[in-house]
Amino acid sequence: MTGSIADGPADFRRAAVAALADPALQQALGRNGFAQRRAQAIAALPEYPELRAAAAALKDHVLDHLDHYLERFAAAVEAAGGVVHWCDDAESAVAAVLGVARACGARTATKGKSMAGEEIGLNAALEAAGIRPIETDLGEYIIQLAHEPPSHIIAPASHKSMADVAGLFRAHHRDRPAERPLDQAEILVDEARTILRPAYGVAGLGITGANFLIAESGSAVIVTNEGNGDLTQALAPVHLVVAGIEKLVPRLEDAALLLRLLARSATGQDLTVYTTVASGPRRHADPDGPAAFHVVLIDNGRTALMGDARKAMLRCIRCGACLNHCPVYGQIGGHPYGATYGGPMGQVLTPALAGLGAARDLPQASTFCGRCAEVCPVAIPLPDLMRHWRDEIHQQALDPPRHRLALALWLWLARRPRFYRLAVRAASFGLRALARGGCLTAAPFAGGWTRGRVLPAPTGPSFFTQYRSGGNEP
Amino acid sequence: MSREAILGRIRAQLKRGPLEPAQAAACDRRLAAAPAALLPRMAQFADRQALTAAFCQRLTAGGAELRRVTAWPAVPATVAAMLGPAGRPALGLAPALAMLDWAAAGLTVVPGPARPAQPAAITKAVAGIAETGSVVLASGPETPVTLNFLPDIHVVCLEAAALVASLEDGFGAARAGGLPRSITLIGGPSRTADIEQRMVMGAHGPRRLVVLLVGDHGG
Ligand code: SF4
């Protein structure tokens, strides 16, 4: 199996604890310069608040009329000579890609970075079908060699050190001198470039994702800094786009609005180095470009979000800012989330894609500090949406019995103010008795919490007591 | 069929059937004409001179090299000077530029799509965007796309009069004669920061982007 994982988090808690104790990972997580670069880029764009509001409104408009825009998009793709494959789930999407690959006789498929491709486990499926997938984005190439899933939606190999990459290249690039120096990023990039170059020309199929799909023209827009997505789609005889149905915008000008926000929020650039709008296959007199153009449109749980406030999640333009600003992601990285999408956006998206039962820990893994919603360029209220999932988890009785018991107990108390006050006083007394120097390093029922933190002991009478002693009536 | 299933799920979740004719018509009007753009100040310029200056500054900040050339006949010699020894092997050339006298400048050119060992390619942009400092390349019979990505050095010729203010204007210029199969905005040489977030130039695409701004419109 290559880098892909079947979406469905296994054991978030255990993986998170392991990640906290992994020194190499902690060092890698310390290298995150994205937040600072984003802050500079946003500061240089005084119109950011208006653009952000307009972007959110644009995406909401599309989602409210998504059926219509999808039909118009499909008609435009077909008018340009392309083919649209509508796919309910990961299996049907994989089947559609394999169908195209077999029909064009592809033995290898070059791939631009595609999170939708990761989501449907495309690499594993291609390999199983005897078609060799070659990731061309450097980060994706590195984790493909390592047989690992991405740990970040825009920097998939950010958990790897230079030494890790050098080790992988030594192990996999066997035709190179064993003792060559590989101790600089430039050398590693150059080696990857030379190894991957020939692949573009021999691949029978070039697969990319899409940052935006344009309804008026049936186009797929991709942005990259490496140019790998462009080589992938320009040199392969068949270009196949894998994209979620929520990528749609009405016109190219609408993509311009989102482009102003995407790179700034992601890497702090005003615009990525390459932005390409691809519309259909090569035309009659074109000297190059793909002879066929396919778009695999994926639902895979997205429509399940459209019935309530969680619809806002489908505004997401996959910039990664919420990951870069999340204190939880910043401590554990992307892998413990156990799915293609980690961090706050994954905590809302994955339960829809993988099922709430499998992902029930994810909406809980938040301090609700709100930074994710604050930096989101399309103003998705991520903590609110996690709260929606928490409600649903409780309603479906998917939360652990201990949680349910504790909540039931609290509810009982909360409805009986007298007991509640008594219990607060008792707890306050108990915690003060256990405290050393005003702090607790261990507390009953909260061992997991105090293992990594210090709990300040209550310092005086409760708020309620103070309120009443101020002469107020409850 | 999945198509009907997906559309059906969307409608069920939105608690409605297919759009009413009036709503559908409103969406189609939205598709037919762009809404008024929300242009940031960095996409607005007092005059041509300010626009040109912003384009040049932002393009070079993105790592591209820039040369101003007064007129088209001077382009081949300027390219030869900029390429130096790298210009000695046969160069890829967009047929759109085949009428220039490359031989006189000592350059051998092969009009058509990129070939594997070409060290450099010379192409023609349809527009330059001052907001972002990018050149806009459109595919067509005279402008193969592979030239933009395969060679190590990408030389882009751009008429100064083709500079525009915003992303929207850039897309507009590219599709003025109908939407080309591919439109690419390029803002500098290829790069990656995938190894320890260190910026390295020359990831997969060209290691050098050289832009020749032709004509002296707006100073
Ligand atoms: S949820 Fe918002 S911040 Fe997070 S990746 Fe999506 S668009 Fe970016």
XYZ file of C-alpha atoms and ligand atoms in Angstrom:
701
model
C 0.000 0.000 0.000
C 1.223 3.497 -0.738
C 0.587 6.728 1.063
C -3.181 6.493 1.033
C -5.229 5.447 3.977
C -8.798 4.332 3.979
C -10.491 7.187 5.757
C -11.525 6.226 9.242
C -9.596 7.245 12.326
C -8.528 4.258 14.399
C -7.667 5.493 17.853
C -7.205 9.212 18.056
C -6.402 9.346 21.757
C -3.664 6.758 21.709
C -2.118 8.201 18.537
C -2.192 11.717 19.993
C -0.425 10.609 23.174
C 2.215 8.819 21.095
C 2.696 11.927 18.944
C 3.315 14.071 22.027
C 6.113 11.716 23.050
C 7.773 11.639 19.594
C 10.798 13.979 19.699
C 11.397 13.974 15.921
C 7.781 14.914 15.283
C 7.871 17.617 17.937
C 10.926 19.092 16.255
C 9.204 19.030 12.863
C 6.113 20.709 14.295
C 8.339 23.466 15.631
C 9.324 24.389 12.056
C 5.922 25.897 11.242
C 6.474 29.330 9.715
C 3.081 29.454 7.993
C 1.243 31.451 10.655
C 3.716 34.300 10.600
C 3.844 34.472 6.807
C 0.058 34.465 6.642
C -0.144 37.314 9.146
C 2.223 39.424 7.015
C 0.304 38.735 3.827
C -3.062 39.546 5.383
C -1.690 42.718 6.956
C -0.666 43.866 3.472
C -4.233 43.421 2.178
C -6.441 45.990 3.911
C -9.541 44.751 2.063
C -9.216 41.274 3.603
C -12.394 41.489 5.742
C -14.541 42.469 2.734
C -12.952 39.829 0.515
C -13.505 37.199 3.189
C -17.180 38.108 3.558
C -17.627 38.107 -0.220
C -15.922 34.716 -0.514
C -18.156 33.182 2.147
C -21.242 34.647 0.447
C -20.084 33.345 -2.938
C -19.595 29.813 -1.638
C -22.955 29.915 0.153
C -24.656 30.998 -3.056
C -23.083 28.100 -4.943
C -23.984 25.563 -2.250
C -27.595 26.774 -2.180
C -27.819 26.183 -5.944
C -25.287 23.382 -6.224
C -27.523 21.034 -8.208
C -28.022 23.652 -10.899
C -24.369 24.670 -11.108
C -23.237 21.031 -11.235
C -25.523 20.381 -14.180
C -24.252 23.479 -15.968
C -20.662 22.478 -15.228
C -21.174 18.977 -16.598
C -22.806 20.347 -19.746
C -19.877 22.722 -20.280
C -17.283 19.946 -19.804
C -19.119 17.820 -22.357
C -19.451 20.725 -24.773
C -15.662 21.146 -24.599
C -15.188 17.463 -25.439
C -14.589 16.166 -21.900
C -16.309 13.472 -19.848
C -17.844 13.853 -16.381
C -18.079 10.927 -13.961
C -20.552 11.424 -11.101
C -19.482 9.399 -8.084
C -21.497 8.779 -4.934
C -18.633 7.480 -2.844
C -14.953 6.545 -2.742
C -15.521 3.127 -4.350
C -17.371 4.489 -7.348
C -14.781 7.270 -7.754
C -11.945 4.747 -7.727
C -13.851 2.589 -10.199
C -14.295 5.581 -12.510
C -10.560 6.386 -12.442
C -9.619 2.753 -13.041
C -12.094 2.616 -15.912
C -10.414 5.583 -17.591
C -6.940 4.196 -16.877
C -7.786 0.805 -18.389
C -9.501 2.320 -21.398
C -6.426 4.379 -22.257
C -4.077 1.488 -21.490
C -2.095 3.422 -18.900
C 0.691 1.509 -17.125
C 1.786 4.496 -15.061
C -0.134 7.525 -13.869
C 1.558 10.768 -12.864
C -0.271 12.622 -10.125
C -0.385 16.213 -9.039
C -1.211 16.741 -5.376
C -4.859 15.860 -4.790
C -6.420 15.563 -1.374
C -9.539 14.153 -3.026
C -7.300 11.436 -4.478
C -5.968 10.713 -0.976
C -9.487 10.687 0.397
C -10.626 7.947 -1.953
C -7.440 5.880 -1.518
C -6.542 6.234 -5.174
C -2.885 5.173 -5.024
C -3.606 1.845 -3.369
C -6.365 1.138 -5.883
C -4.168 1.999 -8.869
C -1.380 -0.247 -7.569
C -3.792 -3.102 -6.967
C -4.913 -2.724 -10.583
C -1.320 -2.926 -11.815
C -1.018 0.779 -12.632
C 1.938 2.557 -11.069
C 1.005 5.892 -9.477
C 3.829 8.445 -9.391
C 3.301 11.396 -7.092
C 5.006 14.455 -8.576
C 4.497 17.069 -5.862
C 7.727 16.788 -3.862
C 5.943 16.445 -0.518
C 3.587 13.801 -1.878
C 6.503 11.997 -3.550
C 8.346 11.844 -0.216
C 5.419 10.359 1.671
C 4.708 7.965 -1.183
C 8.251 6.612 -0.783
C 7.669 6.414 2.982
C 4.305 4.662 2.544
C 2.682 7.254 4.762
C -0.410 9.391 4.482
C -0.046 13.194 4.274
C 0.205 14.982 7.601
C -0.894 18.390 6.324
C -3.203 19.305 3.440
C -0.771 21.755 1.849
C 2.545 20.463 3.222
C 2.039 16.692 3.182
C 5.603 15.800 4.234
C 6.046 18.529 6.821
C 6.605 15.883 9.512
C 9.736 14.644 7.719
C 13.200 16.057 8.385
C 15.853 16.571 5.728
C 17.664 13.512 7.090
C 14.453 11.451 6.747
C 14.161 12.519 3.108
C 17.824 11.740 2.448
C 17.323 8.264 3.946
C 14.290 7.635 1.741
C 16.103 8.787 -1.388
C 19.089 6.556 -0.596
C 16.825 3.576 -0.072
C 14.729 4.118 -3.215
C 17.026 5.745 -5.778
C 19.240 2.694 -6.083
C 20.894 3.624 -9.359
C 22.595 6.619 -7.721
C 26.038 6.427 -6.068
C 25.513 5.228 -2.493
C 27.937 7.708 -0.971
C 26.608 10.846 -2.665
C 26.048 13.836 -0.389
C 22.373 14.471 0.397
C 22.670 17.000 3.173
C 21.118 20.048 1.525
C 17.554 20.744 0.486
C 18.831 21.932 -2.936
C 20.526 18.602 -3.621
C 17.443 16.637 -2.613
C 15.118 18.784 -4.729
C 17.426 18.402 -7.696
C 17.589 14.630 -7.323
C 13.787 14.393 -7.162
C 13.551 16.623 -10.228
C 15.879 14.428 -12.262
C 14.186 11.211 -11.153
C 10.658 12.476 -11.845
C 11.275 14.275 -15.145
C 11.102 11.203 -17.393
C 7.863 10.081 -15.709
C 5.810 12.929 -17.177
C 6.538 11.853 -20.716
C 5.820 8.139 -20.296
C 2.707 8.255 -18.096
C -0.449 7.174 -19.895
C -2.607 9.158 -17.510
C -2.081 12.449 -15.684
C -4.219 12.875 -12.574
C -4.667 16.207 -10.805
C -7.030 17.585 -8.229
C -8.775 20.921 -8.645
C -8.755 23.987 -6.450
C -11.803 25.293 -8.287
C -14.195 23.999 -10.927
C -15.719 26.648 -13.187
C -19.384 26.082 -14.017
C -19.644 28.460 -16.999
C -16.796 26.840 -18.921
C -16.331 23.348 -17.450
C -12.764 24.225 -16.421
C -10.565 22.878 -13.626
C -8.228 25.337 -11.902
C -5.104 24.154 -10.121
C -2.509 26.169 -8.229
C 1.056 24.977 -7.531
C 4.478 26.403 -6.797
C 6.433 23.544 -8.323
C 4.809 23.342 -11.748
C 4.363 19.602 -11.283
C 0.607 19.759 -11.786
C 1.150 21.520 -15.090
C 3.717 19.018 -16.328
C 1.341 16.242 -15.247
C -1.613 17.568 -17.192
C 0.217 19.007 -20.205
C 2.338 15.961 -21.030
C 0.034 13.003 -20.351
C -2.202 11.895 -23.231
C -5.184 11.848 -20.854
C -5.859 14.415 -18.122
C -8.138 13.283 -15.318
C -9.346 15.660 -12.605
C -10.529 14.303 -9.249
C -12.557 16.818 -7.258
C -15.255 17.161 -4.636
C -18.581 18.587 -5.771
C -18.098 21.612 -3.492
C -15.220 22.968 -5.614
C -17.628 24.652 -7.982
C -17.784 28.392 -8.597
C -19.911 30.046 -11.310
C -17.294 31.990 -13.276
C -13.573 32.438 -13.701
C -13.866 35.863 -12.049
C -15.228 34.111 -8.957
C -12.077 32.036 -8.841
C -10.134 35.326 -8.888
C -11.819 36.357 -5.643
C -10.907 33.071 -3.969
C -7.378 33.125 -5.403
C -6.790 36.404 -3.555
C -7.454 34.572 -0.310
C -6.090 31.086 -0.937
C -2.324 31.544 -1.208
C -2.221 34.329 1.370
C -3.987 32.109 3.894
C -1.932 29.055 2.988
C 1.699 30.098 2.553
C 1.555 33.885 2.837
C 2.175 34.332 -0.911
C 0.028 36.815 -2.848
C -0.477 34.122 -5.480
C 1.156 30.763 -6.101
C 3.795 30.616 -8.846
C 1.510 28.701 -11.228
C -2.254 29.035 -11.615
C -3.711 27.031 -14.491
C -7.216 26.929 -15.934
C -7.726 23.765 -18.004
C -10.820 23.436 -20.177
C -11.368 20.191 -22.047
C -8.972 18.214 -24.250
C -6.553 19.470 -26.900
C -8.289 21.373 -29.683
C -8.101 20.666 -33.376
C -5.063 22.824 -34.191
C -3.324 22.601 -30.780
C 0.246 21.305 -31.052
C 0.229 19.754 -27.562
C -1.884 19.117 -24.468
C -3.931 16.050 -23.446
C -6.082 14.343 -26.068
C -8.783 13.502 -23.513
C -10.188 15.251 -20.443
C -12.120 13.590 -17.612
C -13.600 15.005 -14.433
C -14.411 12.642 -11.574
C -16.905 14.465 -9.334
C -17.069 13.071 -5.825
C -19.815 13.326 -3.242
C -18.487 10.795 -0.699
C -20.438 12.180 2.260
C -20.365 15.856 1.333
C -24.085 16.127 0.694
C -24.674 14.759 4.207
C -23.421 18.118 5.486
C -25.862 20.177 3.446
C -28.983 19.905 5.593
C -27.975 22.186 8.471
C -25.343 24.660 9.633
C -22.609 22.178 8.755
C -23.156 23.100 5.119
C -20.707 25.949 5.826
C -17.928 23.340 5.953
C -18.290 22.961 2.192
C -17.062 26.534 1.736
C -13.583 25.233 2.573
C -10.900 26.086 0.009
C -8.300 23.802 1.657
C -5.831 26.539 2.540
C -4.613 24.822 5.703
C -4.698 27.986 7.828
C -6.873 26.329 10.477
C -4.288 23.559 10.866
C -1.454 26.069 11.067
C -3.156 27.973 13.867
C -4.575 25.065 15.870
C -2.943 24.424 19.257
C -3.953 20.762 19.098
C -2.643 20.185 15.553
C 0.476 22.111 16.557
C 1.139 19.576 19.298
C 0.303 16.304 17.540
C 0.600 16.906 13.775
C -1.758 15.430 11.218
C -1.420 11.671 11.546
C -3.325 11.082 14.807
C -6.496 12.372 13.137
C -6.304 9.148 11.149
C -7.769 10.633 7.978
C -6.779 12.635 4.905
C -7.971 15.849 6.504
C -6.485 16.678 9.895
C -6.798 19.662 12.162
C -9.998 21.662 12.670
C -11.348 21.309 9.126
C -10.811 17.560 9.308
C -12.543 17.391 12.664
C -15.692 18.678 10.989
C -15.278 17.006 7.593
C -14.091 13.522 8.527
C -17.201 12.518 10.516
C -19.226 13.178 7.346
C -16.819 11.276 5.090
C -15.919 8.356 7.354
C -19.037 8.097 9.502
C -19.588 9.527 12.939
C -19.009 6.221 14.709
C -15.451 5.905 13.410
C -14.675 9.589 13.900
C -16.411 10.249 17.196
C -13.219 11.408 18.955
C -12.417 14.080 16.388
C -15.041 16.747 17.216
C -13.963 16.414 20.854
C -10.285 17.127 20.187
C -10.540 20.888 20.497
C -9.899 23.515 23.134
C -12.499 25.706 21.376
C -10.011 28.555 21.426
C -11.523 29.740 18.159
C -8.336 30.589 16.282
C -9.311 28.308 13.388
C -12.557 30.177 12.749
C -10.727 33.478 13.114
C -8.154 32.720 10.398
C -10.464 30.836 8.032
C -10.612 32.858 4.778
C -14.190 31.746 4.120
C -15.337 32.325 7.719
C -16.314 28.763 8.571
C -17.384 28.673 12.239
C -15.376 25.506 12.868
C -15.845 25.227 16.669
C -19.612 25.724 16.289
C -19.716 22.945 13.728
C -17.716 20.643 16.014
C -20.331 21.389 18.665
C -22.991 20.245 16.191
C -21.206 16.925 15.865
C -20.835 16.676 19.646
C -24.603 17.050 19.982
C -25.139 14.363 17.434
C -22.623 12.060 19.085
C -24.518 12.410 22.341
C -27.926 11.987 20.729
C -26.796 8.811 18.987
C -25.221 7.591 22.235
C -21.854 7.219 20.522
C -19.902 8.819 23.358
C -18.232 6.573 25.960
C -20.394 5.471 28.943
C -18.148 7.428 31.336
C -18.912 10.671 29.506
C -22.611 9.948 29.492
C -22.589 9.176 33.185
C -20.685 12.357 34.002
C -23.063 14.435 31.884
C -26.111 12.803 33.451
C -24.700 13.540 36.883
C -24.022 17.138 35.982
C -27.517 17.509 34.546
C -29.030 16.134 37.738
C -27.017 18.626 39.788
C -27.654 21.545 37.475
C -31.384 21.088 37.963
C -31.021 21.161 41.742
C -29.305 24.461 42.629
C -29.034 23.628 46.315
C -27.146 20.402 45.709
C -25.181 22.054 42.973
C -23.864 24.728 45.351
C -23.104 22.127 47.957
C -21.197 20.055 45.417
C -19.249 23.099 44.219
C -18.270 23.903 47.788
C -17.238 20.334 48.460
C -15.201 20.142 45.248
C -13.556 23.473 45.952
C -12.675 22.347 49.478
C -11.380 19.026 48.220
C -9.215 20.580 45.497
C -7.733 23.089 47.924
C -6.942 20.278 50.332
C -5.119 18.391 47.565
C -3.241 21.417 46.231
C 0.416 22.078 46.888
C 1.531 25.704 46.529
C -1.810 26.692 44.992
C -1.565 24.107 42.227
C -2.569 20.529 41.593
C -0.414 18.146 39.628
C -2.955 15.352 39.979
C -6.696 15.476 40.417
C -9.260 12.724 40.844
C -10.958 11.702 37.549
C -8.657 14.035 35.629
C -5.400 12.091 35.523
C -5.251 12.372 31.743
C -5.673 16.111 31.933
C -3.155 16.787 34.719
C -0.510 14.510 33.214
C 0.493 17.274 30.838
C -0.767 20.319 32.733
C -0.958 21.927 36.164
C -4.403 22.730 37.549
C -4.611 25.920 39.635
C -6.505 25.303 42.876
C -9.636 27.383 43.593
C -8.545 30.527 45.428
C -11.615 31.684 47.319
C -15.374 31.437 47.626
C -17.275 30.514 44.487
C -18.599 33.122 42.081
C -22.085 32.505 43.341
C -21.111 33.105 46.996
C -19.344 36.331 46.051
C -22.316 37.423 43.979
C -24.698 36.919 46.862
C -22.443 38.527 49.446
C -22.456 41.581 47.177
C -26.155 41.906 48.073
C -27.435 40.453 44.804
C -30.347 38.083 44.575
C -29.824 34.940 42.515
C -27.559 6.755 -11.821
C -25.101 8.576 -9.617
C -25.824 11.866 -11.296
C -29.485 11.745 -10.316
C -28.578 10.363 -6.883
C -26.192 13.233 -6.130
C -28.583 15.884 -7.420
C -31.374 14.221 -5.465
C -29.396 14.244 -2.214
C -28.526 17.914 -2.671
C -32.169 18.807 -3.245
C -33.380 16.670 -0.344
C -30.888 18.303 2.008
C -31.845 21.764 0.788
C -35.494 20.717 1.255
C -36.614 21.597 -2.247
C -36.999 20.120 -5.705
C -35.206 21.295 -8.842
C -34.871 25.088 -8.927
C -37.933 27.076 -9.928
C -37.556 28.521 -13.458
C -37.055 32.030 -12.062
C -34.258 30.905 -9.729
C -32.635 28.838 -12.459
C -32.738 31.853 -14.765
C -31.132 33.993 -12.066
C -28.275 31.471 -11.742
C -27.846 31.399 -15.503
C -27.598 35.185 -15.574
C -24.939 34.872 -12.877
C -23.104 32.440 -15.203
C -23.428 34.701 -18.223
C -21.941 37.850 -16.702
C -19.471 38.413 -13.899
C -20.680 40.335 -10.859
C -18.890 43.599 -10.056
C -15.432 42.659 -8.833
C -14.275 43.579 -5.354
C -10.885 44.976 -6.308
C -8.269 45.471 -3.618
C -6.225 48.666 -3.767
C -3.201 46.717 -4.924
C -5.136 45.982 -8.132
C -5.964 49.637 -8.808
C -3.587 52.146 -10.361
C -3.654 55.868 -10.946
C -2.162 55.581 -14.451
C -0.294 53.292 -16.862
C 3.014 54.288 -15.381
C 2.016 53.167 -11.879
C 0.560 49.959 -13.287
C 3.729 49.153 -15.224
C 5.928 49.957 -12.241
C 3.876 47.688 -9.968
C 4.027 44.850 -12.489
C 7.813 45.120 -12.779
C 8.349 45.352 -9.043
C 6.056 42.435 -8.150
C 7.319 40.204 -10.959
C 10.944 40.604 -9.903
C 9.986 40.187 -6.228
C 8.674 36.773 -7.316
C 12.138 35.819 -8.524
C 11.730 36.521 -12.257
C 14.279 38.485 -14.326
C 12.943 41.426 -16.300
C 14.265 43.342 -19.334
C 12.606 46.259 -21.073
C 12.958 46.197 -24.863
C 11.885 49.137 -27.010
C 10.543 47.193 -30.003
C 10.027 43.631 -31.262
C 12.995 43.571 -33.689
C 15.308 44.044 -30.683
C 13.967 40.954 -28.903
C 16.257 38.232 -30.368
C 19.477 40.094 -29.505
C 18.229 40.784 -25.981
C 17.348 37.107 -25.509
C 20.778 36.076 -26.801
C 22.473 38.472 -24.388
C 20.416 37.282 -21.422
C 20.931 33.605 -22.127
C 24.658 33.797 -22.790
C 26.127 30.314 -23.287
C 22.759 28.743 -22.328
C 21.421 30.051 -25.634
C 23.804 28.062 -27.793
C 21.853 24.794 -28.193
C 18.620 24.797 -30.199
C 15.861 26.643 -28.337
C 12.146 25.933 -28.198
C 10.075 28.685 -29.749
C 6.397 29.527 -29.800
C 5.413 29.733 -33.496
C 3.789 33.069 -32.596
C 7.335 34.510 -32.517
C 8.684 32.770 -35.632
C 8.637 35.979 -37.707
C 11.461 37.524 -35.665
C 14.995 37.177 -36.998
C 16.519 34.793 -34.454
C 19.349 33.671 -36.714
C 20.665 37.225 -36.922
C 21.106 37.141 -33.146
C 23.024 33.875 -33.416
C 20.219 31.738 -31.981
C 18.946 28.449 -33.374
C 15.243 28.020 -32.725
C 12.809 25.140 -33.212
C 9.219 26.390 -33.486
C 6.681 23.981 -31.958
C 6.082 22.067 -28.718
C 8.930 21.503 -26.255
C 11.461 18.757 -26.936
C 13.207 16.986 -24.062
C 16.754 18.391 -24.219
C 15.949 22.028 -24.961
C 17.639 24.197 -22.314
C 15.393 27.186 -22.942
C 12.137 28.128 -24.624
C 10.807 31.470 -25.813
C 7.074 32.107 -25.656
C 4.632 34.973 -25.907
C 2.240 36.048 -23.157
C -1.244 37.412 -23.859
C -1.160 39.683 -20.816
C 0.695 40.655 -17.671
C -1.122 41.248 -14.383
C 0.114 44.165 -12.297
C -1.843 43.101 -9.194
C 0.167 39.917 -8.852
C 3.220 40.421 -11.070
C 2.350 37.446 -13.276
C 2.451 36.768 -16.987
C -0.604 35.162 -18.614
C -0.009 32.400 -21.135
C -2.817 31.012 -23.250
C -2.579 27.783 -25.234
C -3.254 27.753 -28.955
C -1.855 26.658 -32.317
C 0.836 29.341 -32.091
C 1.576 28.900 -28.387
C 2.247 25.311 -27.247
C 1.830 24.799 -23.487
C 4.735 22.416 -22.976
C 7.201 25.265 -23.684
C 6.044 26.918 -20.457
C 7.054 24.067 -18.187
C 9.679 21.719 -19.621
C 12.798 23.810 -20.361
C 15.146 24.970 -17.589
C 14.870 28.574 -18.736
C 11.571 30.104 -19.774
C 11.749 33.366 -21.705
C 8.418 35.168 -21.988
C 7.879 38.083 -24.371
C 5.136 40.472 -23.350
C 3.904 43.582 -25.108
C 3.871 46.469 -22.594
C 0.445 47.481 -23.941
C -0.847 44.066 -22.807
C -0.329 44.850 -19.135
C -3.587 44.855 -17.169
C -4.474 45.727 -13.601
C -6.232 42.768 -11.976
C -6.648 38.995 -12.061
C -10.092 39.520 -13.591
C -8.583 41.665 -16.354
C -5.915 39.036 -16.962
C -8.490 36.283 -17.404
C -10.517 38.645 -19.567
C -7.550 39.302 -21.861
C -6.806 35.580 -22.144
C -10.350 34.780 -23.265
C -10.960 37.843 -25.412
C -11.034 35.683 -28.553
C -12.829 32.753 -26.855
C -11.651 30.680 -23.904
C -8.359 28.939 -24.742
C -7.963 25.299 -23.689
C -5.474 26.317 -21.062
C -4.612 29.580 -19.352
C -1.615 29.726 -17.035
C -0.528 32.584 -14.803
C 3.163 32.402 -13.946
C 4.782 34.565 -11.277
C 8.384 33.344 -11.174
C 10.595 30.286 -11.373
C 9.309 26.943 -10.078
C 9.980 26.355 -6.373
C 9.207 24.146 -3.397
C 9.352 24.419 0.381
C 8.458 20.787 1.002
C 11.732 19.967 2.764
C 11.809 21.531 6.218
C 10.006 24.605 4.832
C 13.200 25.783 3.118
C 12.518 27.562 -0.167
C 14.379 25.895 -3.045
C 14.089 27.146 -6.625
C 13.777 24.886 -9.667
C 11.478 22.167 -8.320
C 9.969 20.702 -11.507
C 9.369 23.579 -13.849
C 11.832 26.197 -15.131
C 14.672 27.325 -12.873
C 14.720 30.770 -14.480
C 11.837 32.928 -15.678
C 12.958 35.785 -17.929
C 10.364 38.351 -19.003
C 10.962 40.761 -21.884
C 8.623 43.723 -21.725
C 8.356 45.024 -25.266
C 7.456 48.625 -26.101
C 7.494 51.657 -23.842
C 3.823 52.296 -23.206
C 3.374 54.264 -20.018
C 7.121 54.660 -19.462
S -11.594 25.336 7.017
Fe -11.026 27.431 6.408
S -8.970 27.683 7.271
Fe -9.365 25.481 7.268
S -8.535 24.723 5.341
Fe -10.693 25.186 4.962
S -10.709 27.281 4.198
Fe -8.709 26.977 5.138
